[in-house]
PDB file of C-alpha atoms in Angstrom:
ATOM      1  CA  MET A  16     -20.458  -8.688  38.951  1.00  0.00           C
ATOM      2  CA  GLN A  17     -22.787 -11.040  40.763  1.00  0.00           C
ATOM      3  CA  LEU A  18     -25.238 -12.780  38.485  1.00  0.00           C
ATOM      4  CA  HIS A  19     -28.563 -13.542  40.082  1.00  0.00           C
ATOM      5  CA  GLY A  20     -31.802 -15.220  39.142  1.00  0.00           C
ATOM      6  CA  TRP A  21     -32.163 -16.530  35.615  1.00  0.00           C
ATOM      7  CA  GLU A  22     -28.815 -15.019  34.598  1.00  0.00           C
ATOM      8  CA  ALA A  23     -26.934 -17.316  36.975  1.00  0.00           C
ATOM      9  CA  VAL A  24     -28.834 -20.357  35.719  1.00  0.00           C
ATOM     10  CA  LEU A  25     -28.153 -19.329  32.136  1.00  0.00           C
ATOM     11  CA  PHE A  26     -24.485 -18.837  32.940  1.00  0.00           C
ATOM     12  CA  TYR A  27     -24.117 -22.310  34.423  1.00  0.00           C
ATOM     13  CA  VAL A  28     -25.957 -23.947  31.528  1.00  0.00           C
ATOM     14  CA  LEU A  29     -23.822 -22.072  28.982  1.00  0.00           C
ATOM     15  CA  ALA A  30     -20.580 -22.719  30.863  1.00  0.00           C
ATOM     16  CA  PHE A  31     -21.307 -26.416  31.150  1.00  0.00           C
ATOM     17  CA  SER A  32     -22.201 -26.834  27.482  1.00  0.00           C
ATOM     18  CA  THR A  33     -19.211 -24.712  26.427  1.00  0.00           C
ATOM     19  CA  LEU A  34     -16.798 -26.893  28.354  1.00  0.00           C
ATOM     20  CA  ILE A  35     -18.402 -30.138  27.146  1.00  0.00           C
ATOM     21  CA  MET A  36     -18.221 -28.954  23.544  1.00  0.00           C
ATOM     22  CA  GLY A  37     -14.650 -27.745  23.995  1.00  0.00           C
ATOM     23  CA  VAL A  38     -13.578 -31.152  25.242  1.00  0.00           C
ATOM     24  CA  LEU A  39     -15.401 -32.764  22.322  1.00  0.00           C
ATOM     25  CA  VAL A  40     -13.575 -30.446  19.887  1.00  0.00           C
ATOM     26  CA  VAL A  41     -10.289 -31.786  21.167  1.00  0.00           C
ATOM     27  CA  SER A  42     -11.338 -35.425  21.447  1.00  0.00           C
ATOM     28  CA  ALA A  43     -13.543 -36.024  18.400  1.00  0.00           C
ATOM     29  CA  ARG A  44     -12.223 -38.615  15.975  1.00  0.00           C
ATOM     30  CA  ILE A  45     -13.628 -37.051  12.813  1.00  0.00           C
ATOM     31  CA  ALA A  46     -12.369 -33.562  11.920  1.00  0.00           C
ATOM     32  CA  VAL A  47     -15.762 -32.372  10.658  1.00  0.00           C
ATOM     33  CA  HIS A  48     -17.317 -33.249  14.012  1.00  0.00           C
ATOM     34  CA  SER A  49     -14.598 -31.204  15.699  1.00  0.00           C
ATOM     35  CA  ALA A  50     -15.449 -28.236  13.498  1.00  0.00           C
ATOM     36  CA  LEU A  51     -19.169 -28.537  14.264  1.00  0.00           C
ATOM     37  CA  PHE A  52     -18.510 -28.754  18.000  1.00  0.00           C
ATOM     38  CA  LEU A  53     -16.253 -25.719  17.705  1.00  0.00           C
ATOM     39  CA  ILE A  54     -19.109 -23.825  16.038  1.00  0.00           C
ATOM     40  CA  GLY A  55     -21.288 -24.762  19.009  1.00  0.00           C
ATOM     41  CA  THR A  56     -18.612 -23.555  21.417  1.00  0.00           C
ATOM     42  CA  LEU A  57     -18.276 -20.238  19.607  1.00  0.00           C
ATOM     43  CA  VAL A  58     -22.043 -19.662  19.627  1.00  0.00           C
ATOM     44  CA  ASN A  59     -22.114 -20.430  23.353  1.00  0.00           C
ATOM     45  CA  ILE A  60     -19.311 -17.948  23.990  1.00  0.00           C
ATOM     46  CA  ALA A  61     -21.209 -15.330  21.984  1.00  0.00           C
ATOM     47  CA  LEU A  62     -24.218 -15.948  24.244  1.00  0.00           C
ATOM     48  CA  LEU A  63     -21.943 -15.481  27.263  1.00  0.00           C
ATOM     49  CA  PHE A  64     -20.826 -12.160  25.755  1.00  0.00           C
ATOM     50  CA  ILE A  65     -24.476 -11.129  25.553  1.00  0.00           C
ATOM     51  CA  LEU A  66     -24.821 -12.140  29.204  1.00  0.00           C
ATOM     52  CA  LEU A  67     -21.930  -9.747  29.903  1.00  0.00           C
ATOM     53  CA  ARG A  68     -23.777  -6.952  28.061  1.00  0.00           C
ATOM     54  CA  SER A  69     -21.382  -6.764  25.107  1.00  0.00           C
ATOM     55  CA  GLU A  70     -23.787  -7.302  22.267  1.00  0.00           C
ATOM     56  CA  PHE A  71     -21.543  -5.831  19.588  1.00  0.00           C
ATOM     57  CA  VAL A  72     -18.681  -8.233  20.242  1.00  0.00           C
ATOM     58  CA  ALA A  73     -21.166 -11.110  20.336  1.00  0.00           C
ATOM     59  CA  GLY A  74     -22.441 -10.117  16.902  1.00  0.00           C
ATOM     60  CA  VAL A  75     -18.911  -9.785  15.543  1.00  0.00           C
ATOM     61  CA  GLN A  76     -18.090 -13.191  17.000  1.00  0.00           C
ATOM     62  CA  ILE A  77     -21.054 -14.846  15.276  1.00  0.00           C
ATOM     63  CA  LEU A  78     -20.469 -13.083  11.936  1.00  0.00           C
ATOM     64  CA  VAL A  79     -16.690 -13.351  11.697  1.00  0.00           C
ATOM     65  CA  TYR A  80     -15.951 -16.555  13.568  1.00  0.00           C
ATOM     66  CA  VAL A  81     -18.943 -18.742  12.873  1.00  0.00           C
ATOM     67  CA  GLY A  82     -19.758 -17.227   9.494  1.00  0.00           C
ATOM     68  CA  GLY A  83     -16.241 -16.786   8.166  1.00  0.00           C
ATOM     69  CA  VAL A  84     -13.465 -18.610   9.945  1.00  0.00           C
ATOM     70  CA  MET A  85     -15.398 -21.808  10.537  1.00  0.00           C
ATOM     71  CA  VAL A  86     -16.554 -21.983   6.923  1.00  0.00           C
ATOM     72  CA  LEU A  87     -12.875 -21.697   5.959  1.00  0.00           C
ATOM     73  CA  PHE A  88     -12.034 -24.510   8.366  1.00  0.00           C
ATOM     74  CA  LEU A  89     -14.758 -26.722   6.929  1.00  0.00           C
ATOM     75  CA  PHE A  90     -13.559 -25.995   3.379  1.00  0.00           C
ATOM     76  CA  VAL A  91     -10.032 -27.027   4.274  1.00  0.00           C
ATOM     77  CA  ILE A  92     -11.239 -30.159   6.073  1.00  0.00           C
ATOM     78  CA  MET A  93     -13.154 -31.115   2.954  1.00  0.00           C
ATOM     79  CA  LEU A  94     -10.127 -30.403   0.747  1.00  0.00           C
ATOM     80  CA  VAL A  95      -7.601 -32.229   2.882  1.00  0.00           C
ATOM     81  CA  GLN A  96      -7.999 -35.948   3.134  1.00  0.00           C
ATOM     82  CA  THR A  97      -8.495 -37.004   6.746  1.00  0.00           C
ATOM     83  CA  ARG A  98     -10.432 -40.140   6.035  1.00  0.00           C
ATOM     84  CA  ALA A  99      -7.771 -42.378   7.540  1.00  0.00           C
ATOM     85  CA  GLU A 100      -8.430 -41.013  11.027  1.00  0.00           C
ATOM     86  CA  GLU A 101     -12.004 -42.218  11.001  1.00  0.00           C
ATOM     87  CA  GLU A 102     -10.824 -45.801  11.295  1.00  0.00           C
ATOM     88  CA  ALA A 103     -10.311 -46.889  14.866  1.00  0.00           C
ATOM     89  CA  LYS A 104      -6.804 -48.254  14.364  1.00  0.00           C
ATOM     90  CA  ILE A 105      -5.197 -44.903  13.544  1.00  0.00           C
ATOM     91  CA  LYS A 106      -3.952 -43.183  16.672  1.00  0.00           C
ATOM     92  CA  LEU A 107      -5.313 -39.722  17.325  1.00  0.00           C
ATOM     93  CA  TYR A 108      -2.810 -38.399  19.791  1.00  0.00           C
ATOM     94  CA  THR A 109       0.907 -37.775  19.769  1.00  0.00           C
ATOM     95  CA  GLY A 110       2.950 -39.280  22.582  1.00  0.00           C
ATOM     96  CA  GLN A 111       2.623 -36.083  24.570  1.00  0.00           C
ATOM     97  CA  MET A 112      -0.279 -36.842  26.882  1.00  0.00           C
ATOM     98  CA  TRP A 113       2.045 -36.672  29.884  1.00  0.00           C
ATOM     99  CA  SER A 114       3.349 -33.237  28.996  1.00  0.00           C
ATOM    100  CA  ALA A 115      -0.203 -32.053  28.340  1.00  0.00           C
ATOM    101  CA  VAL A 116      -1.317 -33.213  31.789  1.00  0.00           C
ATOM    102  CA  VAL A 117       1.731 -31.687  33.493  1.00  0.00           C
ATOM    103  CA  ILE A 118       1.285 -28.341  31.745  1.00  0.00           C
ATOM    104  CA  ALA A 119      -2.439 -28.305  32.559  1.00  0.00           C
ATOM    105  CA  LEU A 120      -1.646 -28.919  36.237  1.00  0.00           C
ATOM    106  CA  LEU A 121       1.036 -26.209  36.207  1.00  0.00           C
ATOM    107  CA  LEU A 122      -1.440 -23.797  34.624  1.00  0.00           C
ATOM    108  CA  ALA A 123      -4.052 -24.701  37.235  1.00  0.00           C
ATOM    109  CA  GLY A 124      -1.553 -24.077  40.015  1.00  0.00           C
ATOM    110  CA  GLY A 125      -0.529 -20.770  38.489  1.00  0.00           C
ATOM    111  CA  PHE A 126      -4.152 -19.723  38.104  1.00  0.00           C
ATOM    112  CA  PHE A 127      -5.038 -20.469  41.712  1.00  0.00           C
ATOM    113  CA  PHE A 128      -1.790 -18.845  42.870  1.00  0.00           C
ATOM    114  CA  ALA A 129      -2.738 -15.716  40.920  1.00  0.00           C
ATOM    115  CA  MET A 130      -6.421 -15.662  41.852  1.00  0.00           C
ATOM    116  CA  HIS A 131      -6.115 -16.464  45.557  1.00  0.00           C
ATOM    117  CA  PRO A 132      -4.755 -13.053  46.690  1.00  0.00           C
ATOM    118  CA  ALA A 133      -7.303 -11.327  44.467  1.00  0.00           C
ATOM    119  CA  GLN A 134     -10.310 -13.051  46.043  1.00  0.00           C
ATOM    120  CA  PRO A 135     -10.770 -10.627  48.985  1.00  0.00           C
ATOM    121  CA  ALA A 136     -10.334  -7.730  46.594  1.00  0.00           C
ATOM    122  CA  PHE A 137     -13.284  -8.978  44.587  1.00  0.00           C
ATOM    123  CA  ARG A 138     -15.566  -9.366  47.594  1.00  0.00           C
ATOM    124  CA  PRO A 139     -16.399  -5.748  48.526  1.00  0.00           C
ATOM    125  CA  SER A 140     -16.530  -4.745  44.911  1.00  0.00           C
ATOM    126  CA  ILE A 141     -19.049  -7.512  44.302  1.00  0.00           C
ATOM    127  CA  GLU A 142     -21.343  -5.853  46.822  1.00  0.00           C
ATOM    128  CA  ALA A 143     -20.723  -2.527  45.117  1.00  0.00           C
ATOM    129  CA  ALA A 144     -21.486  -4.266  41.847  1.00  0.00           C
ATOM    130  CA  GLN A 145     -24.757  -5.536  43.271  1.00  0.00           C
ATOM    131  CA  GLU A 146     -25.654  -1.982  44.190  1.00  0.00           C
ATOM    132  CA  THR A 147     -24.719  -0.857  40.686  1.00  0.00           C
ATOM    133  CA  GLN A 148     -26.706  -3.764  39.304  1.00  0.00           C
ATOM    134  CA  SER A 149     -29.788  -2.850  41.323  1.00  0.00           C
ATOM    135  CA  LYS A 150     -29.418   0.770  40.204  1.00  0.00           C
ATOM    136  CA  GLN A 151     -29.118  -0.409  36.627  1.00  0.00           C
ATOM    137  CA  ASP A 152     -32.146  -2.641  37.035  1.00  0.00           C
ATOM    138  CA  GLU A 153     -34.114   0.292  38.375  1.00  0.00           C
ATOM    139  CA  ALA A 154     -32.940   2.414  35.469  1.00  0.00           C
ATOM    140  CA  THR A 155     -33.887  -0.316  33.041  1.00  0.00           C
ATOM    141  CA  GLU A 156     -37.298  -0.680  34.614  1.00  0.00           C
ATOM    142  CA  ARG A 157     -37.769   3.087  34.436  1.00  0.00           C
ATOM    143  CA  THR A 158     -36.757   3.081  30.776  1.00  0.00           C
ATOM    144  CA  GLN A 159     -39.004   0.161  30.016  1.00  0.00           C
ATOM    145  CA  ALA A 160     -41.858   1.842  31.820  1.00  0.00           C
ATOM    146  CA  GLY A 161     -41.145   5.048  29.897  1.00  0.00           C
ATOM    147  CA  ALA A 162     -40.149   4.010  26.416  1.00  0.00           C
ATOM    148  CA  GLY A 163     -41.301   0.432  26.059  1.00  0.00           C
ATOM    149  CA  GLN A 164     -37.918  -1.193  25.495  1.00  0.00           C
ATOM    150  CA  ALA A 165     -34.457  -0.376  26.792  1.00  0.00           C
ATOM    151  CA  ILE A 166     -31.917  -0.231  23.981  1.00  0.00           C
ATOM    152  CA  SER A 167     -28.310  -0.961  24.880  1.00  0.00           C
ATOM    153  CA  THR A 168     -25.777   1.681  23.881  1.00  0.00           C
ATOM    154  CA  ASP A 169     -22.970  -0.863  23.842  1.00  0.00           C
ATOM    155  CA  THR A 170     -22.358  -0.733  20.092  1.00  0.00           C
ATOM    156  CA  GLN A 171     -22.250   3.038  20.180  1.00  0.00           C
ATOM    157  CA  ASP A 172     -19.783   3.059  23.090  1.00  0.00           C
ATOM    158  CA  VAL A 173     -17.506   0.484  21.473  1.00  0.00           C
ATOM    159  CA  GLY A 174     -17.528   2.446  18.228  1.00  0.00           C
ATOM    160  CA  GLN A 175     -16.595   5.635  20.074  1.00  0.00           C
ATOM    161  CA  ALA A 176     -13.758   3.897  21.924  1.00  0.00           C
ATOM    162  CA  LEU A 177     -12.550   2.117  18.781  1.00  0.00           C
ATOM    163  CA  TYR A 178     -12.377   5.177  16.537  1.00  0.00           C
ATOM    164  CA  LYS A 179     -11.280   7.675  19.153  1.00  0.00           C
ATOM    165  CA  GLU A 180      -8.613   5.779  21.022  1.00  0.00           C
ATOM    166  CA  ALA A 181      -7.658   2.929  18.696  1.00  0.00           C
ATOM    167  CA  ALA A 182      -7.882   4.498  15.241  1.00  0.00           C
ATOM    168  CA  LEU A 183      -4.287   3.712  14.250  1.00  0.00           C
ATOM    169  CA  PRO A 184      -4.444   0.056  15.382  1.00  0.00           C
ATOM    170  CA  PHE A 185      -7.706  -0.222  13.463  1.00  0.00           C
ATOM    171  CA  GLU A 186      -6.025   0.909  10.230  1.00  0.00           C
ATOM    172  CA  ILE A 187      -3.031  -1.337  10.894  1.00  0.00           C
ATOM    173  CA  ALA A 188      -5.449  -4.249  11.376  1.00  0.00           C
ATOM    174  CA  SER A 189      -7.008  -3.543   7.990  1.00  0.00           C
ATOM    175  CA  VAL A 190      -3.577  -3.616   6.325  1.00  0.00           C
ATOM    176  CA  LEU A 191      -2.825  -6.837   8.217  1.00  0.00           C
ATOM    177  CA  LEU A 192      -5.986  -8.425   6.866  1.00  0.00           C
ATOM    178  CA  LEU A 193      -5.058  -7.396   3.324  1.00  0.00           C
ATOM    179  CA  VAL A 194      -1.577  -8.903   3.706  1.00  0.00           C
ATOM    180  CA  ALA A 195      -3.062 -12.095   5.173  1.00  0.00           C
ATOM    181  CA  MET A 196      -5.492 -12.381   2.277  1.00  0.00           C
ATOM    182  CA  VAL A 197      -2.729 -11.985  -0.332  1.00  0.00           C
ATOM    183  CA  GLY A 198      -0.545 -14.450   1.570  1.00  0.00           C
ATOM    184  CA  ALA A 199      -3.295 -17.044   1.792  1.00  0.00           C
ATOM    185  CA  VAL A 200      -3.976 -16.787  -1.946  1.00  0.00           C
ATOM    186  CA  LEU A 201      -0.260 -17.117  -2.728  1.00  0.00           C
ATOM    187  CA  LEU A 202       0.114 -20.113  -0.410  1.00  0.00           C
ATOM    188  CA  ALA A 203      -2.918 -22.017  -1.563  1.00  0.00           C
ATOM    189  CA  ARG A 204      -2.678 -21.654  -5.343  1.00  0.00           C
ATOM    190  CA  GLY A 205      -1.826 -24.759  -7.322  1.00  0.00           C
ATOM    191  CA  THR A 206       1.273 -25.628  -9.298  1.00  0.00           C
ATOM    192  CA  LYS A 207      -0.564 -25.107 -12.583  1.00  0.00           C
ATOM    193  CA  GLN A 208      -1.449 -21.549 -11.627  1.00  0.00           C
ATOM    194  CA  GLU A 209       2.154 -20.947 -10.520  1.00  0.00           C
ATOM    195  CA  SER A 210       3.577 -22.102 -13.856  1.00  0.00           C
ATOM    196  CA  GLU A 211       1.097 -19.924 -15.704  1.00  0.00           C
ATOM    197  CA  HIS A 212       2.135 -16.789 -13.850  1.00  0.00           C
ATOM    198  CA  ASN A 213       5.901 -17.239 -13.640  1.00  0.00           C
TER     199      ASN A 213
ATOM    200  CA  MET K 237     -16.634 -12.601  37.957  1.00  0.00           C
ATOM    201  CA  VAL K 238     -14.591 -15.443  39.359  1.00  0.00           C
ATOM    202  CA  ASN K 239     -16.960 -17.878  37.644  1.00  0.00           C
ATOM    203  CA  PHE K 240     -16.231 -16.302  34.293  1.00  0.00           C
ATOM    204  CA  LEU K 241     -12.509 -16.395  34.962  1.00  0.00           C
ATOM    205  CA  MET K 242     -12.741 -20.067  35.937  1.00  0.00           C
ATOM    206  CA  LEU K 243     -14.654 -20.911  32.760  1.00  0.00           C
ATOM    207  CA  SER K 244     -12.157 -18.994  30.667  1.00  0.00           C
ATOM    208  CA  PHE K 245      -9.270 -20.778  32.370  1.00  0.00           C
ATOM    209  CA  LEU K 246     -10.800 -24.216  31.857  1.00  0.00           C
ATOM    210  CA  LEU K 247     -11.401 -23.485  28.165  1.00  0.00           C
ATOM    211  CA  PHE K 248      -7.799 -22.302  27.914  1.00  0.00           C
ATOM    212  CA  VAL K 249      -6.548 -25.552  29.442  1.00  0.00           C
ATOM    213  CA  VAL K 250      -8.718 -27.605  27.083  1.00  0.00           C
ATOM    214  CA  GLY K 251      -7.225 -25.702  24.162  1.00  0.00           C
ATOM    215  CA  ILE K 252      -3.679 -26.196  25.426  1.00  0.00           C
ATOM    216  CA  ALA K 253      -4.325 -29.910  25.854  1.00  0.00           C
ATOM    217  CA  GLY K 254      -5.622 -30.087  22.293  1.00  0.00           C
ATOM    218  CA  VAL K 255      -2.590 -28.275  20.884  1.00  0.00           C
ATOM    219  CA  LEU K 256      -0.217 -30.543  22.754  1.00  0.00           C
ATOM    220  CA  SER K 257      -1.894 -33.875  22.197  1.00  0.00           C
ATOM    221  CA  ARG K 258      -3.572 -34.060  18.775  1.00  0.00           C
ATOM    222  CA  ARG K 259      -1.827 -35.216  15.621  1.00  0.00           C
ATOM    223  CA  ASN K 260      -4.105 -33.583  13.086  1.00  0.00           C
ATOM    224  CA  ILE K 261      -2.869 -30.065  12.294  1.00  0.00           C
ATOM    225  CA  ILE K 262      -6.379 -28.773  11.555  1.00  0.00           C
ATOM    226  CA  ILE K 263      -7.597 -29.783  14.994  1.00  0.00           C
ATOM    227  CA  ILE K 264      -4.531 -28.084  16.479  1.00  0.00           C
ATOM    228  CA  PHE K 265      -5.691 -24.915  14.708  1.00  0.00           C
ATOM    229  CA  MET K 266      -9.152 -25.346  16.190  1.00  0.00           C
ATOM    230  CA  SER K 267      -7.630 -25.702  19.644  1.00  0.00           C
ATOM    231  CA  ILE K 268      -5.794 -22.427  19.062  1.00  0.00           C
ATOM    232  CA  GLU K 269      -9.167 -20.842  18.297  1.00  0.00           C
ATOM    233  CA  LEU K 270     -10.454 -22.256  21.599  1.00  0.00           C
ATOM    234  CA  ILE K 271      -7.541 -20.625  23.423  1.00  0.00           C
ATOM    235  CA  LEU K 272      -8.214 -17.286  21.731  1.00  0.00           C
ATOM    236  CA  ASN K 273     -11.868 -17.477  22.708  1.00  0.00           C
ATOM    237  CA  ALA K 274     -10.967 -18.213  26.313  1.00  0.00           C
ATOM    238  CA  VAL K 275      -8.860 -15.047  26.313  1.00  0.00           C
ATOM    239  CA  ASN K 276     -11.712 -13.081  24.705  1.00  0.00           C
ATOM    240  CA  LEU K 277     -14.072 -14.251  27.426  1.00  0.00           C
ATOM    241  CA  ASN K 278     -11.567 -13.097  30.036  1.00  0.00           C
ATOM    242  CA  LEU K 279     -11.264  -9.657  28.425  1.00  0.00           C
ATOM    243  CA  ILE K 280     -15.017  -9.194  28.143  1.00  0.00           C
ATOM    244  CA  ALA K 281     -15.522 -10.300  31.749  1.00  0.00           C
ATOM    245  CA  PHE K 282     -13.003  -7.717  32.964  1.00  0.00           C
ATOM    246  CA  SER K 283     -14.571  -5.098  30.726  1.00  0.00           C
ATOM    247  CA  ARG K 284     -17.951  -5.750  32.342  1.00  0.00           C
ATOM    248  CA  TYR K 285     -16.362  -5.731  35.785  1.00  0.00           C
ATOM    249  CA  PHE K 286     -14.860  -2.289  35.205  1.00  0.00           C
ATOM    250  CA  GLN K 287     -18.123  -1.019  33.772  1.00  0.00           C
ATOM    251  CA  LEU K 288     -19.869  -2.022  36.994  1.00  0.00           C
ATOM    252  CA  ASN K 289     -17.037  -0.880  39.296  1.00  0.00           C
ATOM    253  CA  PRO K 290     -15.526   2.239  37.716  1.00  0.00           C
ATOM    254  CA  ASP K 291     -13.388   2.934  40.791  1.00  0.00           C
ATOM    255  CA  ALA K 292     -12.052  -0.600  41.267  1.00  0.00           C
ATOM    256  CA  LEU K 293      -8.540   0.382  40.198  1.00  0.00           C
ATOM    257  CA  LYS K 294      -8.662   4.021  41.252  1.00  0.00           C
ATOM    258  CA  LYS K 295      -6.976   3.260  44.566  1.00  0.00           C
ATOM    259  CA  MET K 296      -4.037   1.771  42.682  1.00  0.00           C
ATOM    260  CA  GLY K 297      -3.730   4.912  40.597  1.00  0.00           C
ATOM    261  CA  LEU K 298      -4.983   3.263  37.417  1.00  0.00           C
ATOM    262  CA  ASP K 299      -7.824   4.598  35.303  1.00  0.00           C
ATOM    263  CA  PRO K 300      -8.735   2.028  32.639  1.00  0.00           C
ATOM    264  CA  ASN K 301     -11.310   2.666  29.995  1.00  0.00           C
ATOM    265  CA  PRO K 302     -13.859  -0.065  30.697  1.00  0.00           C
ATOM    266  CA  LEU K 303     -14.466  -0.575  26.994  1.00  0.00           C
ATOM    267  CA  SER K 304     -10.844  -1.294  26.109  1.00  0.00           C
ATOM    268  CA  GLY K 305     -11.482  -4.977  26.783  1.00  0.00           C
ATOM    269  CA  GLN K 306     -14.139  -5.085  24.083  1.00  0.00           C
ATOM    270  CA  VAL K 307     -11.977  -3.147  21.617  1.00  0.00           C
ATOM    271  CA  PHE K 308      -9.105  -5.516  22.302  1.00  0.00           C
ATOM    272  CA  THR K 309     -11.406  -8.485  21.749  1.00  0.00           C
ATOM    273  CA  ILE K 310     -12.365  -7.130  18.338  1.00  0.00           C
ATOM    274  CA  PHE K 311      -8.684  -6.876  17.421  1.00  0.00           C
ATOM    275  CA  ILE K 312      -8.112 -10.430  18.631  1.00  0.00           C
ATOM    276  CA  ILE K 313     -10.940 -11.642  16.402  1.00  0.00           C
ATOM    277  CA  VAL K 314      -9.408  -9.788  13.428  1.00  0.00           C
ATOM    278  CA  VAL K 315      -5.976 -11.284  14.020  1.00  0.00           C
ATOM    279  CA  ALA K 316      -7.517 -14.737  14.527  1.00  0.00           C
ATOM    280  CA  ALA K 317      -9.264 -14.468  11.163  1.00  0.00           C
ATOM    281  CA  ALA K 318      -6.002 -13.470   9.463  1.00  0.00           C
ATOM    282  CA  GLU K 319      -4.158 -16.268  11.240  1.00  0.00           C
ATOM    283  CA  ALA K 320      -6.755 -18.828  10.206  1.00  0.00           C
ATOM    284  CA  ALA K 321      -6.546 -17.723   6.554  1.00  0.00           C
ATOM    285  CA  VAL K 322      -2.744 -17.924   6.402  1.00  0.00           C
ATOM    286  CA  GLY K 323      -2.544 -21.080   8.491  1.00  0.00           C
ATOM    287  CA  LEU K 324      -5.081 -22.962   6.423  1.00  0.00           C
ATOM    288  CA  GLY K 325      -3.307 -21.826   3.247  1.00  0.00           C
ATOM    289  CA  ILE K 326      -0.140 -23.330   4.680  1.00  0.00           C
ATOM    290  CA  VAL K 327      -2.038 -26.536   5.509  1.00  0.00           C
ATOM    291  CA  ILE K 328      -3.322 -26.827   1.935  1.00  0.00           C
ATOM    292  CA  SER K 329       0.101 -26.325   0.356  1.00  0.00           C
ATOM    293  CA  LEU K 330       1.593 -28.734   2.897  1.00  0.00           C
ATOM    294  CA  PHE K 331      -0.958 -31.370   1.995  1.00  0.00           C
ATOM    295  CA  ARG K 332      -0.193 -30.847  -1.690  1.00  0.00           C
ATOM    296  CA  ASN K 333       3.521 -31.339  -1.124  1.00  0.00           C
ATOM    297  CA  ARG K 334       3.648 -33.971   1.606  1.00  0.00           C
ATOM    298  CA  GLU K 335       0.291 -35.787   1.373  1.00  0.00           C
ATOM    299  CA  THR K 336      -0.222 -35.627   5.141  1.00  0.00           C
ATOM    300  CA  VAL K 337      -1.716 -33.438   7.862  1.00  0.00           C
ATOM    301  CA  GLU K 338      -0.221 -35.361  10.781  1.00  0.00           C
ATOM    302  CA  VAL K 339       2.236 -33.181  12.671  1.00  0.00           C
ATOM    303  CA  ASP K 340       4.550 -36.003  13.688  1.00  0.00           C
ATOM    304  CA  GLU K 341       5.125 -36.958  10.060  1.00  0.00           C
ATOM    305  CA  ILE K 342       6.238 -33.433   9.157  1.00  0.00           C
ATOM    306  CA  ASP K 343       9.805 -33.674  10.419  1.00  0.00           C
ATOM    307  CA  LEU K 344      11.785 -32.074   7.616  1.00  0.00           C
ATOM    308  CA  LEU K 345      13.455 -29.619  10.002  1.00  0.00           C
ATOM    309  CA  LYS K 346      14.018 -32.167  12.748  1.00  0.00           C
ATOM    310  CA  TRP K 347      17.623 -32.773  13.806  1.00  0.00           C
TER     311      TRP K 347
END
């Protein structure tokens, strides 16, 4: 999976902005700013998904995450009073910076320990991937020459895989969403509503 | 491939740092979303890798469906949405009862 040309440039731009925005999510003083930076991060990750030729998951990410979950987050930030944090004298962080640094270093060590033996295994396959890539490019060019525009079959393939091999988990996920919805309503209703219904 | 894994790992570490160091429970939730997205990126990267190299794991006797990464990512997004709904409901009721969203002031169960 060797990116080349404009794809590599796009990847580095997206990766850089994703990381910057991720750090800003964690370090912003005002919660609404955090939420907006998180929206930026999620959009960037969706673009990276498109770079990895998974358009369907990118669309789901934009619709569900940015359109649903983040709106929920912003609602809750507006409901919950976090105005005190905007003043400079309130401390943002718990006294756990040391443990955060130590755990990050441990994770980094574990990652390099895990990835180092795998590096040579990726090398020949990268060449194979380049061959596959060039074949795909040729196929794409042929399709574009023949039919104007190549249309990705990614959504179709994901649908096939989802409903053929993961039908039961799909149904379980729908029940899970229903339960989560009921639970959220029960948790968030006010005392007045509770006294009315009990 | 390794670039994508590095990016995913760095995002994961940023999320972990946020969970461990912030006091505001809503921002801790957002850091959890960052972690989930790092994992999604990892899954999609491996899915693409196996699409391009169908016989990468054949010599180990494994035959993965290259699309299972994408399917798994969709399930992760579903569970993240459910988690966000329930978690933010908990945050709202907590704020009603305790008038705070700072995690180090919520010490009712602390010994």
